[in-house]
Amino acid sequence: MSTATTGDSSSSFSVAQIPCLDDNYGYLIHDETTGDTAAIDTPSADAYKSELKKRGWKLTHILNTHHHWDHTGGNIELKADGVQVYGPSEPNGKIPGIDETVGDGATLTFGGRTANVIDVGGHTMGHIAYHFPEEKTVFVGDSLFALGCGRMFEGTPAQFWTSLKKLRNLPDDTTVYCAHEYTAANAKFAKSVEPGNAELMSRIDEIVAKRSRGEPTVPSMMGVEKSTNPFLRIDISEEIRRNVGATANDSDVDVFAKVRRAKDTFRG
C-alpha cells in the first residue's frame, strides 16, 4: 500500500508513503526533473525496494532522522553505488553507513531544492527533522506525531519542549509526515486532557472514521496540530494544565514534563 502526493500541481516533488513493519511509515521523495530519489529513514529495505521498482525510481539519498533501528534498519541493504546517507551526529556510529552528518541550521540540496535541517532532539539526543519550505513539507520522524510526540528516551524536558516549539513555528499549511500510525491511541489521551476542545473532538471523529476504513491518519497539517495536539498546547490551554496537575509556579517546561509523564502512564 502506498500513496503519492505533490506539494502543488506544478511541482515535480512527489512523496510516496509506505506502511512498514507493524505501524511505521516510510517515505520516498522524488524529484521528477533530476530523477533524484531519497528515502526518509529506512524501516524496511524490502518495502522500499518494492516501491522503487514499482515506480521506476532509483534511490540516490537516504535521510535519517535518528538512530533507532526501525528508522535505520534498511540503510546498509539500500546503500548502493551513488547512494549518500545523511543523518544526525550520533556517537559510536549509530547511523549505519552514514556519509555526512547534518545538524540544526544546515541545508541539504535534493533535486535542485533545499531542505532545512532542524534539531528536534528529545526523543533521542540527536534527532533531526527535514523541512522543505518550498514544498510546504516537513519530515519529523518520531519527534512529533499526529496528536502526540515521541517518548523521551534520551533528551530532557527542556530540550524536547524547545524542539516542539521549533516545529510549531512552521507555517500552518505545512504538511507533517511523521513515522508511525499512533493517532487513534494519541487521540484518547488528547481527549482525556482537553475534552473541552471542540476542534479536537471533531478531529477524533474523523480519525475514528478513517481507521474504521483502514485509511492512514498521516500526514496531517501543522495548523491542525497546533489547534489539537496537546504537546503543542501546554502554554496555550489552561484545561490541559489543570488536568495534568500543573500549578501556578510551574514553568512551561515543567508542564510539558507533566503532560509527557501523563501520556507515558496513560491506560485509557
PDB file of N, CA and C in Angstrom, residues 52-146:
ATOM      1  N   LEU A  52      10.290   1.268  -5.053  1.00  0.00           N
ATOM      2  CA  LEU A  52      11.188   1.829  -6.064  1.00  0.00           C
ATOM      3  C   LEU A  52      11.001   1.133  -7.405  1.00  0.00           C
ATOM      4  N   LYS A  53      10.899  -0.187  -7.362  1.00  0.00           N
ATOM      5  CA  LYS A  53      10.715  -0.950  -8.596  1.00  0.00           C
ATOM      6  C   LYS A  53       9.390  -0.618  -9.255  1.00  0.00           C
ATOM      7  N   LYS A  54       8.338  -0.515  -8.450  1.00  0.00           N
ATOM      8  CA  LYS A  54       7.010  -0.237  -8.989  1.00  0.00           C
ATOM      9  C   LYS A  54       6.963   1.121  -9.683  1.00  0.00           C
ATOM     10  N   ARG A  55       7.658   2.074  -9.123  1.00  0.00           N
ATOM     11  CA  ARG A  55       7.600   3.438  -9.657  1.00  0.00           C
ATOM     12  C   ARG A  55       8.703   3.731 -10.681  1.00  0.00           C
ATOM     13  N   GLY A  56       9.675   2.828 -10.780  1.00  0.00           N
ATOM     14  CA  GLY A  56      10.771   3.071 -11.704  1.00  0.00           C
ATOM     15  C   GLY A  56      11.721   4.150 -11.232  1.00  0.00           C
ATOM     16  N   TRP A  57      11.841   4.291  -9.912  1.00  0.00           N
ATOM     17  CA  TRP A  57      12.734   5.296  -9.341  1.00  0.00           C
ATOM     18  C   TRP A  57      14.044   4.633  -8.917  1.00  0.00           C
ATOM     19  N   LYS A  58      15.127   5.399  -8.945  1.00  0.00           N
ATOM     20  CA  LYS A  58      16.443   4.932  -8.485  1.00  0.00           C
ATOM     21  C   LYS A  58      16.833   5.718  -7.237  1.00  0.00           C
ATOM     22  N   LEU A  59      17.144   5.010  -6.172  1.00  0.00           N
ATOM     23  CA  LEU A  59      17.485   5.670  -4.910  1.00  0.00           C
ATOM     24  C   LEU A  59      18.826   6.377  -5.016  1.00  0.00           C
ATOM     25  N   THR A  60      18.864   7.644  -4.553  1.00  0.00           N
ATOM     26  CA  THR A  60      20.102   8.423  -4.580  1.00  0.00           C
ATOM     27  C   THR A  60      20.513   8.924  -3.197  1.00  0.00           C
ATOM     28  N   HIS A  61      19.568   9.069  -2.292  1.00  0.00           N
ATOM     29  CA  HIS A  61      19.844   9.615  -0.963  1.00  0.00           C
ATOM     30  C   HIS A  61      19.103   8.798   0.094  1.00  0.00           C
ATOM     31  N   ILE A  62      19.669   8.742   1.279  1.00  0.00           N
ATOM     32  CA  ILE A  62      18.966   8.297   2.483  1.00  0.00           C
ATOM     33  C   ILE A  62      19.097   9.412   3.506  1.00  0.00           C
ATOM     34  N   LEU A  63      17.971   9.878   4.021  1.00  0.00           N
ATOM     35  CA  LEU A  63      17.952  10.954   5.009  1.00  0.00           C
ATOM     36  C   LEU A  63      17.401  10.391   6.311  1.00  0.00           C
ATOM     37  N   ASN A  64      18.282  10.115   7.252  1.00  0.00           N
ATOM     38  CA  ASN A  64      17.860   9.572   8.544  1.00  0.00           C
ATOM     39  C   ASN A  64      17.533  10.680   9.533  1.00  0.00           C
ATOM     40  N   THR A  65      16.475  10.453  10.319  1.00  0.00           N
ATOM     41  CA  THR A  65      16.091  11.423  11.341  1.00  0.00           C
ATOM     42  C   THR A  65      16.722  11.120  12.701  1.00  0.00           C
ATOM     43  N   HIS A  66      16.918   9.831  13.001  1.00  0.00           N
ATOM     44  CA  HIS A  66      17.556   9.453  14.258  1.00  0.00           C
ATOM     45  C   HIS A  66      17.982   7.985  14.154  1.00  0.00           C
ATOM     46  N   HIS A  67      18.612   7.493  15.209  1.00  0.00           N
ATOM     47  CA  HIS A  67      19.344   6.228  15.104  1.00  0.00           C
ATOM     48  C   HIS A  67      18.537   4.976  15.401  1.00  0.00           C
ATOM     49  N   HIS A  68      17.314   5.055  15.850  1.00  0.00           N
ATOM     50  CA  HIS A  68      16.585   3.855  16.234  1.00  0.00           C
ATOM     51  C   HIS A  68      16.475   2.868  15.068  1.00  0.00           C
ATOM     52  N   TRP A  69      16.482   1.580  15.417  1.00  0.00           N
ATOM     53  CA  TRP A  69      16.600   0.525  14.407  1.00  0.00           C
ATOM     54  C   TRP A  69      15.468   0.567  13.375  1.00  0.00           C
ATOM     55  N   ASP A  70      14.272   0.981  13.811  1.00  0.00           N
ATOM     56  CA  ASP A  70      13.156   0.988  12.867  1.00  0.00           C
ATOM     57  C   ASP A  70      13.172   2.226  11.966  1.00  0.00           C
ATOM     58  N   HIS A  71      14.274   2.971  12.034  1.00  0.00           N
ATOM     59  CA  HIS A  71      14.483   4.112  11.139  1.00  0.00           C
ATOM     60  C   HIS A  71      15.772   3.983  10.336  1.00  0.00           C
ATOM     61  N   THR A  72      16.627   3.063  10.730  1.00  0.00           N
ATOM     62  CA  THR A  72      17.915   2.895  10.049  1.00  0.00           C
ATOM     63  C   THR A  72      18.171   1.451   9.615  1.00  0.00           C
ATOM     64  N   GLY A  73      17.228   0.569   9.889  1.00  0.00           N
ATOM     65  CA  GLY A  73      17.477  -0.861   9.683  1.00  0.00           C
ATOM     66  C   GLY A  73      17.748  -1.266   8.253  1.00  0.00           C
ATOM     67  N   GLY A  74      17.259  -0.469   7.280  1.00  0.00           N
ATOM     68  CA  GLY A  74      17.488  -0.796   5.883  1.00  0.00           C
ATOM     69  C   GLY A  74      18.641  -0.058   5.244  1.00  0.00           C
ATOM     70  N   ASN A  75      19.360   0.757   6.022  1.00  0.00           N
ATOM     71  CA  ASN A  75      20.414   1.601   5.440  1.00  0.00           C
ATOM     72  C   ASN A  75      21.430   0.819   4.618  1.00  0.00           C
ATOM     73  N   ILE A  76      22.024  -0.193   5.226  1.00  0.00           N
ATOM     74  CA  ILE A  76      23.131  -0.887   4.566  1.00  0.00           C
ATOM     75  C   ILE A  76      22.648  -1.622   3.326  1.00  0.00           C
ATOM     76  N   GLU A  77      21.500  -2.279   3.418  1.00  0.00           N
ATOM     77  CA  GLU A  77      20.987  -3.023   2.269  1.00  0.00           C
ATOM     78  C   GLU A  77      20.613  -2.099   1.115  1.00  0.00           C
ATOM     79  N   LEU A  78      20.137  -0.904   1.444  1.00  0.00           N
ATOM     80  CA  LEU A  78      19.711   0.031   0.402  1.00  0.00           C
ATOM     81  C   LEU A  78      20.853   0.886  -0.132  1.00  0.00           C
ATOM     82  N   LYS A  79      21.946   0.934   0.630  1.00  0.00           N
ATOM     83  CA  LYS A  79      23.056   1.791   0.215  1.00  0.00           C
ATOM     84  C   LYS A  79      23.849   1.094  -0.901  1.00  0.00           C
ATOM     85  N   ALA A  80      23.707   1.620  -2.104  1.00  0.00           N
ATOM     86  CA  ALA A  80      24.430   1.075  -3.251  1.00  0.00           C
ATOM     87  C   ALA A  80      25.299   2.176  -3.832  1.00  0.00           C
ATOM     88  N   ASP A  81      25.925   1.919  -4.951  1.00  0.00           N
ATOM     89  CA  ASP A  81      26.786   2.923  -5.567  1.00  0.00           C
ATOM     90  C   ASP A  81      26.002   4.207  -5.812  1.00  0.00           C
ATOM     91  N   GLY A  82      26.544   5.292  -5.315  1.00  0.00           N
ATOM     92  CA  GLY A  82      25.925   6.591  -5.552  1.00  0.00           C
ATOM     93  C   GLY A  82      24.902   7.015  -4.533  1.00  0.00           C
ATOM     94  N   VAL A  83      24.505   6.122  -3.621  1.00  0.00           N
ATOM     95  CA  VAL A  83      23.539   6.485  -2.589  1.00  0.00           C
ATOM     96  C   VAL A  83      24.284   7.088  -1.408  1.00  0.00           C
ATOM     97  N   GLN A  84      23.939   8.333  -1.080  1.00  0.00           N
ATOM     98  CA  GLN A  84      24.570   9.033   0.031  1.00  0.00           C
ATOM     99  C   GLN A  84      23.650   8.995   1.238  1.00  0.00           C
ATOM    100  N   VAL A  85      24.221   8.672   2.405  1.00  0.00           N
ATOM    101  CA  VAL A  85      23.446   8.595   3.644  1.00  0.00           C
ATOM    102  C   VAL A  85      23.750   9.818   4.503  1.00  0.00           C
ATOM    103  N   TYR A  86      22.697  10.554   4.837  1.00  0.00           N
ATOM    104  CA  TYR A  86      22.802  11.740   5.686  1.00  0.00           C
ATOM    105  C   TYR A  86      22.051  11.466   6.983  1.00  0.00           C
ATOM    106  N   GLY A  87      22.508  12.085   8.047  1.00  0.00           N
ATOM    107  CA  GLY A  87      21.814  11.906   9.313  1.00  0.00           C
ATOM    108  C   GLY A  87      22.442  12.751  10.397  1.00  0.00           C
ATOM    109  N   PRO A  88      21.880  12.692  11.596  1.00  0.00           N
ATOM    110  CA  PRO A  88      22.410  13.474  12.711  1.00  0.00           C
ATOM    111  C   PRO A  88      23.731  12.917  13.206  1.00  0.00           C
ATOM    112  N   SER A  89      24.458  13.757  13.884  1.00  0.00           N
ATOM    113  CA  SER A  89      25.699  13.318  14.521  1.00  0.00           C
ATOM    114  C   SER A  89      25.349  12.465  15.729  1.00  0.00           C
ATOM    115  N   GLU A  90      25.736  11.203  15.698  1.00  0.00           N
ATOM    116  CA  GLU A  90      25.460  10.269  16.786  1.00  0.00           C
ATOM    117  C   GLU A  90      26.756   9.572  17.176  1.00  0.00           C
ATOM    118  N   PRO A  91      26.950   9.307  18.465  1.00  0.00           N
ATOM    119  CA  PRO A  91      28.187   8.635  18.886  1.00  0.00           C
ATOM    120  C   PRO A  91      28.222   7.182  18.451  1.00  0.00           C
ATOM    121  N   ASN A  92      29.426   6.661  18.339  1.00  0.00           N
ATOM    122  CA  ASN A  92      29.663   5.228  18.120  1.00  0.00           C
ATOM    123  C   ASN A  92      29.025   4.692  16.848  1.00  0.00           C
ATOM    124  N   GLY A  93      28.951   5.535  15.831  1.00  0.00           N
ATOM    125  CA  GLY A  93      28.455   5.075  14.549  1.00  0.00           C
ATOM    126  C   GLY A  93      27.055   4.520  14.582  1.00  0.00           C
ATOM    127  N   LYS A  94      26.158   5.164  15.307  1.00  0.00           N
ATOM    128  CA  LYS A  94      24.802   4.646  15.463  1.00  0.00           C
ATOM    129  C   LYS A  94      23.979   4.693  14.186  1.00  0.00           C
ATOM    130  N   ILE A  95      24.354   5.546  13.237  1.00  0.00           N
ATOM    131  CA  ILE A  95      23.652   5.609  11.961  1.00  0.00           C
ATOM    132  C   ILE A  95      24.419   4.724  10.973  1.00  0.00           C
ATOM    133  N   PRO A  96      23.916   3.557  10.640  1.00  0.00           N
ATOM    134  CA  PRO A  96      24.674   2.645   9.761  1.00  0.00           C
ATOM    135  C   PRO A  96      24.941   3.261   8.393  1.00  0.00           C
ATOM    136  N   GLY A  97      26.188   3.184   7.960  1.00  0.00           N
ATOM    137  CA  GLY A  97      26.555   3.611   6.621  1.00  0.00           C
ATOM    138  C   GLY A  97      26.545   5.105   6.381  1.00  0.00           C
ATOM    139  N   ILE A  98      26.533   5.902   7.434  1.00  0.00           N
ATOM    140  CA  ILE A  98      26.396   7.343   7.250  1.00  0.00           C
ATOM    141  C   ILE A  98      27.607   7.922   6.515  1.00  0.00           C
ATOM    142  N   ASP A  99      27.340   8.827   5.588  1.00  0.00           N
ATOM    143  CA  ASP A  99      28.386   9.517   4.833  1.00  0.00           C
ATOM    144  C   ASP A  99      28.595  10.945   5.303  1.00  0.00           C
ATOM    145  N   GLU A 100      27.510  11.604   5.700  1.00  0.00           N
ATOM    146  CA  GLU A 100      27.614  13.010   6.082  1.00  0.00           C
ATOM    147  C   GLU A 100      26.636  13.322   7.208  1.00  0.00           C
ATOM    148  N   THR A 101      27.134  13.969   8.265  1.00  0.00           N
ATOM    149  CA  THR A 101      26.265  14.387   9.357  1.00  0.00           C
ATOM    150  C   THR A 101      25.770  15.801   9.100  1.00  0.00           C
ATOM    151  N   VAL A 102      24.524  16.045   9.495  1.00  0.00           N
ATOM    152  CA  VAL A 102      23.923  17.372   9.337  1.00  0.00           C
ATOM    153  C   VAL A 102      23.231  17.730  10.646  1.00  0.00           C
ATOM    154  N   GLY A 103      23.310  19.012  10.993  1.00  0.00           N
ATOM    155  CA  GLY A 103      22.728  19.460  12.248  1.00  0.00           C
ATOM    156  C   GLY A 103      21.869  20.689  12.070  1.00  0.00           C
ATOM    157  N   ASP A 104      21.432  21.243  13.188  1.00  0.00           N
ATOM    158  CA  ASP A 104      20.492  22.360  13.187  1.00  0.00           C
ATOM    159  C   ASP A 104      21.011  23.533  12.364  1.00  0.00           C
ATOM    160  N   GLY A 105      20.177  24.017  11.466  1.00  0.00           N
ATOM    161  CA  GLY A 105      20.545  25.159  10.633  1.00  0.00           C
ATOM    162  C   GLY A 105      21.243  24.796   9.342  1.00  0.00           C
ATOM    163  N   ALA A 106      21.613  23.530   9.196  1.00  0.00           N
ATOM    164  CA  ALA A 106      22.255  23.095   7.955  1.00  0.00           C
ATOM    165  C   ALA A 106      21.223  23.032   6.839  1.00  0.00           C
ATOM    166  N   THR A 107      21.698  23.097   5.623  1.00  0.00           N
ATOM    167  CA  THR A 107      20.830  22.905   4.461  1.00  0.00           C
ATOM    168  C   THR A 107      21.360  21.742   3.645  1.00  0.00           C
ATOM    169  N   LEU A 108      20.444  21.065   3.000  1.00  0.00           N
ATOM    170  CA  LEU A 108      20.784  19.895   2.209  1.00  0.00           C
ATOM    171  C   LEU A 108      20.105  20.048   0.849  1.00  0.00           C
ATOM    172  N   THR A 109      20.875  19.870  -0.205  1.00  0.00           N
ATOM    173  CA  THR A 109      20.332  20.007  -1.553  1.00  0.00           C
ATOM    174  C   THR A 109      19.821  18.670  -2.049  1.00  0.00           C
ATOM    175  N   PHE A 110      18.578  18.668  -2.505  1.00  0.00           N
ATOM    176  CA  PHE A 110      17.979  17.465  -3.068  1.00  0.00           C
ATOM    177  C   PHE A 110      17.153  17.866  -4.299  1.00  0.00           C
ATOM    178  N   GLY A 111      17.508  17.315  -5.433  1.00  0.00           N
ATOM    179  CA  GLY A 111      16.725  17.553  -6.636  1.00  0.00           C
ATOM    180  C   GLY A 111      16.569  19.011  -7.001  1.00  0.00           C
ATOM    181  N   GLY A 112      17.610  19.798  -6.774  1.00  0.00           N
ATOM    182  CA  GLY A 112      17.532  21.205  -7.110  1.00  0.00           C
ATOM    183  C   GLY A 112      16.746  22.048  -6.126  1.00  0.00           C
ATOM    184  N   ARG A 113      16.375  21.463  -5.003  1.00  0.00           N
ATOM    185  CA  ARG A 113      15.659  22.214  -3.967  1.00  0.00           C
ATOM    186  C   ARG A 113      16.401  22.050  -2.641  1.00  0.00           C
ATOM    187  N   THR A 114      16.035  22.840  -1.660  1.00  0.00           N
ATOM    188  CA  THR A 114      16.768  22.868  -0.395  1.00  0.00           C
ATOM    189  C   THR A 114      15.912  22.363   0.743  1.00  0.00           C
ATOM    190  N   ALA A 115      16.504  21.497   1.550  1.00  0.00           N
ATOM    191  CA  ALA A 115      15.883  21.060   2.798  1.00  0.00           C
ATOM    192  C   ALA A 115      16.611  21.734   3.947  1.00  0.00           C
ATOM    193  N   ASN A 116      15.859  22.302   4.859  1.00  0.00           N
ATOM    194  CA  ASN A 116      16.427  22.875   6.069  1.00  0.00           C
ATOM    195  C   ASN A 116      16.407  21.824   7.170  1.00  0.00           C
ATOM    196  N   VAL A 117      17.534  21.662   7.834  1.00  0.00           N
ATOM    197  CA  VAL A 117      17.643  20.691   8.918  1.00  0.00           C
ATOM    198  C   VAL A 117      17.315  21.384  10.239  1.00  0.00           C
ATOM    199  N   ILE A 118      16.428  20.761  11.017  1.00  0.00           N
ATOM    200  CA  ILE A 118      16.003  21.307  12.300  1.00  0.00           C
ATOM    201  C   ILE A 118      16.361  20.315  13.400  1.00  0.00           C
ATOM    202  N   ASP A 119      17.081  20.782  14.409  1.00  0.00           N
ATOM    203  CA  ASP A 119      17.366  19.950  15.576  1.00  0.00           C
ATOM    204  C   ASP A 119      16.080  19.825  16.387  1.00  0.00           C
ATOM    205  N   VAL A 120      15.574  18.589  16.498  1.00  0.00           N
ATOM    206  CA  VAL A 120      14.360  18.348  17.275  1.00  0.00           C
ATOM    207  C   VAL A 120      14.630  17.279  18.334  1.00  0.00           C
ATOM    208  N   GLY A 121      15.782  17.383  18.984  1.00  0.00           N
ATOM    209  CA  GLY A 121      16.171  16.417  20.000  1.00  0.00           C
ATOM    210  C   GLY A 121      15.188  16.356  21.150  1.00  0.00           C
ATOM    211  N   GLY A 122      15.099  15.172  21.752  1.00  0.00           N
ATOM    212  CA  GLY A 122      14.213  14.941  22.878  1.00  0.00           C
ATOM    213  C   GLY A 122      13.828  13.474  22.920  1.00  0.00           C
ATOM    214  N   HIS A 123      13.295  12.974  21.845  1.00  0.00           N
ATOM    215  CA  HIS A 123      13.050  11.528  21.697  1.00  0.00           C
ATOM    216  C   HIS A 123      14.396  10.810  21.738  1.00  0.00           C
ATOM    217  N   THR A 124      15.334  11.280  20.934  1.00  0.00           N
ATOM    218  CA  THR A 124      16.753  10.948  21.066  1.00  0.00           C
ATOM    219  C   THR A 124      17.527  12.257  21.093  1.00  0.00           C
ATOM    220  N   MET A 125      18.769  12.196  21.519  1.00  0.00           N
ATOM    221  CA  MET A 125      19.552  13.427  21.652  1.00  0.00           C
ATOM    222  C   MET A 125      19.788  14.098  20.311  1.00  0.00           C
ATOM    223  N   GLY A 126      20.056  13.299  19.275  1.00  0.00           N
ATOM    224  CA  GLY A 126      20.453  13.882  18.001  1.00  0.00           C
ATOM    225  C   GLY A 126      19.360  13.951  16.960  1.00  0.00           C
ATOM    226  N   HIS A 127      18.126  13.775  17.343  1.00  0.00           N
ATOM    227  CA  HIS A 127      17.018  13.715  16.379  1.00  0.00           C
ATOM    228  C   HIS A 127      16.942  14.999  15.546  1.00  0.00           C
ATOM    229  N   ILE A 128      16.725  14.834  14.238  1.00  0.00           N
ATOM    230  CA  ILE A 128      16.564  15.981  13.356  1.00  0.00           C
ATOM    231  C   ILE A 128      15.318  15.796  12.497  1.00  0.00           C
ATOM    232  N   ALA A 129      14.833  16.916  11.959  1.00  0.00           N
ATOM    233  CA  ALA A 129      13.730  16.918  11.005  1.00  0.00           C
ATOM    234  C   ALA A 129      14.215  17.576   9.723  1.00  0.00           C
ATOM    235  N   TYR A 130      13.568  17.233   8.620  1.00  0.00           N
ATOM    236  CA  TYR A 130      13.912  17.798   7.309  1.00  0.00           C
ATOM    237  C   TYR A 130      12.721  18.608   6.802  1.00  0.00           C
ATOM    238  N   HIS A 131      12.927  19.908   6.674  1.00  0.00           N
ATOM    239  CA  HIS A 131      11.861  20.814   6.249  1.00  0.00           C
ATOM    240  C   HIS A 131      12.140  21.304   4.830  1.00  0.00           C
ATOM    241  N   PHE A 132      11.192  21.064   3.942  1.00  0.00           N
ATOM    242  CA  PHE A 132      11.270  21.554   2.567  1.00  0.00           C
ATOM    243  C   PHE A 132      10.308  22.739   2.440  1.00  0.00           C
ATOM    244  N   PRO A 133      10.799  23.953   2.672  1.00  0.00           N
ATOM    245  CA  PRO A 133       9.881  25.102   2.741  1.00  0.00           C
ATOM    246  C   PRO A 133       9.137  25.376   1.447  1.00  0.00           C
ATOM    247  N   GLU A 134       9.787  25.197   0.299  1.00  0.00           N
ATOM    248  CA  GLU A 134       9.107  25.463  -0.964  1.00  0.00           C
ATOM    249  C   GLU A 134       7.982  24.460  -1.200  1.00  0.00           C
ATOM    250  N   GLU A 135       8.138  23.269  -0.672  1.00  0.00           N
ATOM    251  CA  GLU A 135       7.128  22.225  -0.837  1.00  0.00           C
ATOM    252  C   GLU A 135       6.131  22.209   0.320  1.00  0.00           C
ATOM    253  N   LYS A 136       6.362  23.079   1.314  1.00  0.00           N
ATOM    254  CA  LYS A 136       5.488  23.168   2.492  1.00  0.00           C
ATOM    255  C   LYS A 136       5.347  21.796   3.150  1.00  0.00           C
ATOM    256  N   THR A 137       6.483  21.156   3.354  1.00  0.00           N
ATOM    257  CA  THR A 137       6.517  19.772   3.831  1.00  0.00           C
ATOM    258  C   THR A 137       7.611  19.609   4.869  1.00  0.00           C
ATOM    259  N   VAL A 138       7.328  18.860   5.930  1.00  0.00           N
ATOM    260  CA  VAL A 138       8.350  18.544   6.927  1.00  0.00           C
ATOM    261  C   VAL A 138       8.243  17.072   7.299  1.00  0.00           C
ATOM    262  N   PHE A 139       9.407  16.424   7.379  1.00  0.00           N
ATOM    263  CA  PHE A 139       9.511  15.031   7.802  1.00  0.00           C
ATOM    264  C   PHE A 139      10.098  15.030   9.214  1.00  0.00           C
ATOM    265  N   VAL A 140       9.307  14.585  10.185  1.00  0.00           N
ATOM    266  CA  VAL A 140       9.643  14.810  11.589  1.00  0.00           C
ATOM    267  C   VAL A 140      10.061  13.550  12.332  1.00  0.00           C
ATOM    268  N   GLY A 141      10.080  12.401  11.668  1.00  0.00           N
ATOM    269  CA  GLY A 141      10.479  11.175  12.360  1.00  0.00           C
ATOM    270  C   GLY A 141       9.582  10.893  13.545  1.00  0.00           C
ATOM    271  N   ASP A 142      10.194  10.691  14.716  1.00  0.00           N
ATOM    272  CA  ASP A 142       9.448  10.407  15.943  1.00  0.00           C
ATOM    273  C   ASP A 142       9.418  11.589  16.899  1.00  0.00           C
ATOM    274  N   SER A 143       9.741  12.785  16.416  1.00  0.00           N
ATOM    275  CA  SER A 143       9.708  13.946  17.308  1.00  0.00           C
ATOM    276  C   SER A 143       8.283  14.408  17.555  1.00  0.00           C
ATOM    277  N   LEU A 144       7.506  14.504  16.500  1.00  0.00           N
ATOM    278  CA  LEU A 144       6.110  14.929  16.572  1.00  0.00           C
ATOM    279  C   LEU A 144       5.257  13.877  15.877  1.00  0.00           C
ATOM    280  N   PHE A 145       4.145  13.527  16.498  1.00  0.00           N
ATOM    281  CA  PHE A 145       3.178  12.632  15.879  1.00  0.00           C
ATOM    282  C   PHE A 145       1.858  13.365  15.689  1.00  0.00           C
ATOM    283  N   ALA A 146       0.980  12.803  14.890  1.00  0.00           N
ATOM    284  CA  ALA A 146      -0.378  13.312  14.822  1.00  0.00           C
ATOM    285  C   ALA A 146      -0.993  13.148  16.213  1.00  0.00           C
TER     286      ALA A 146
END
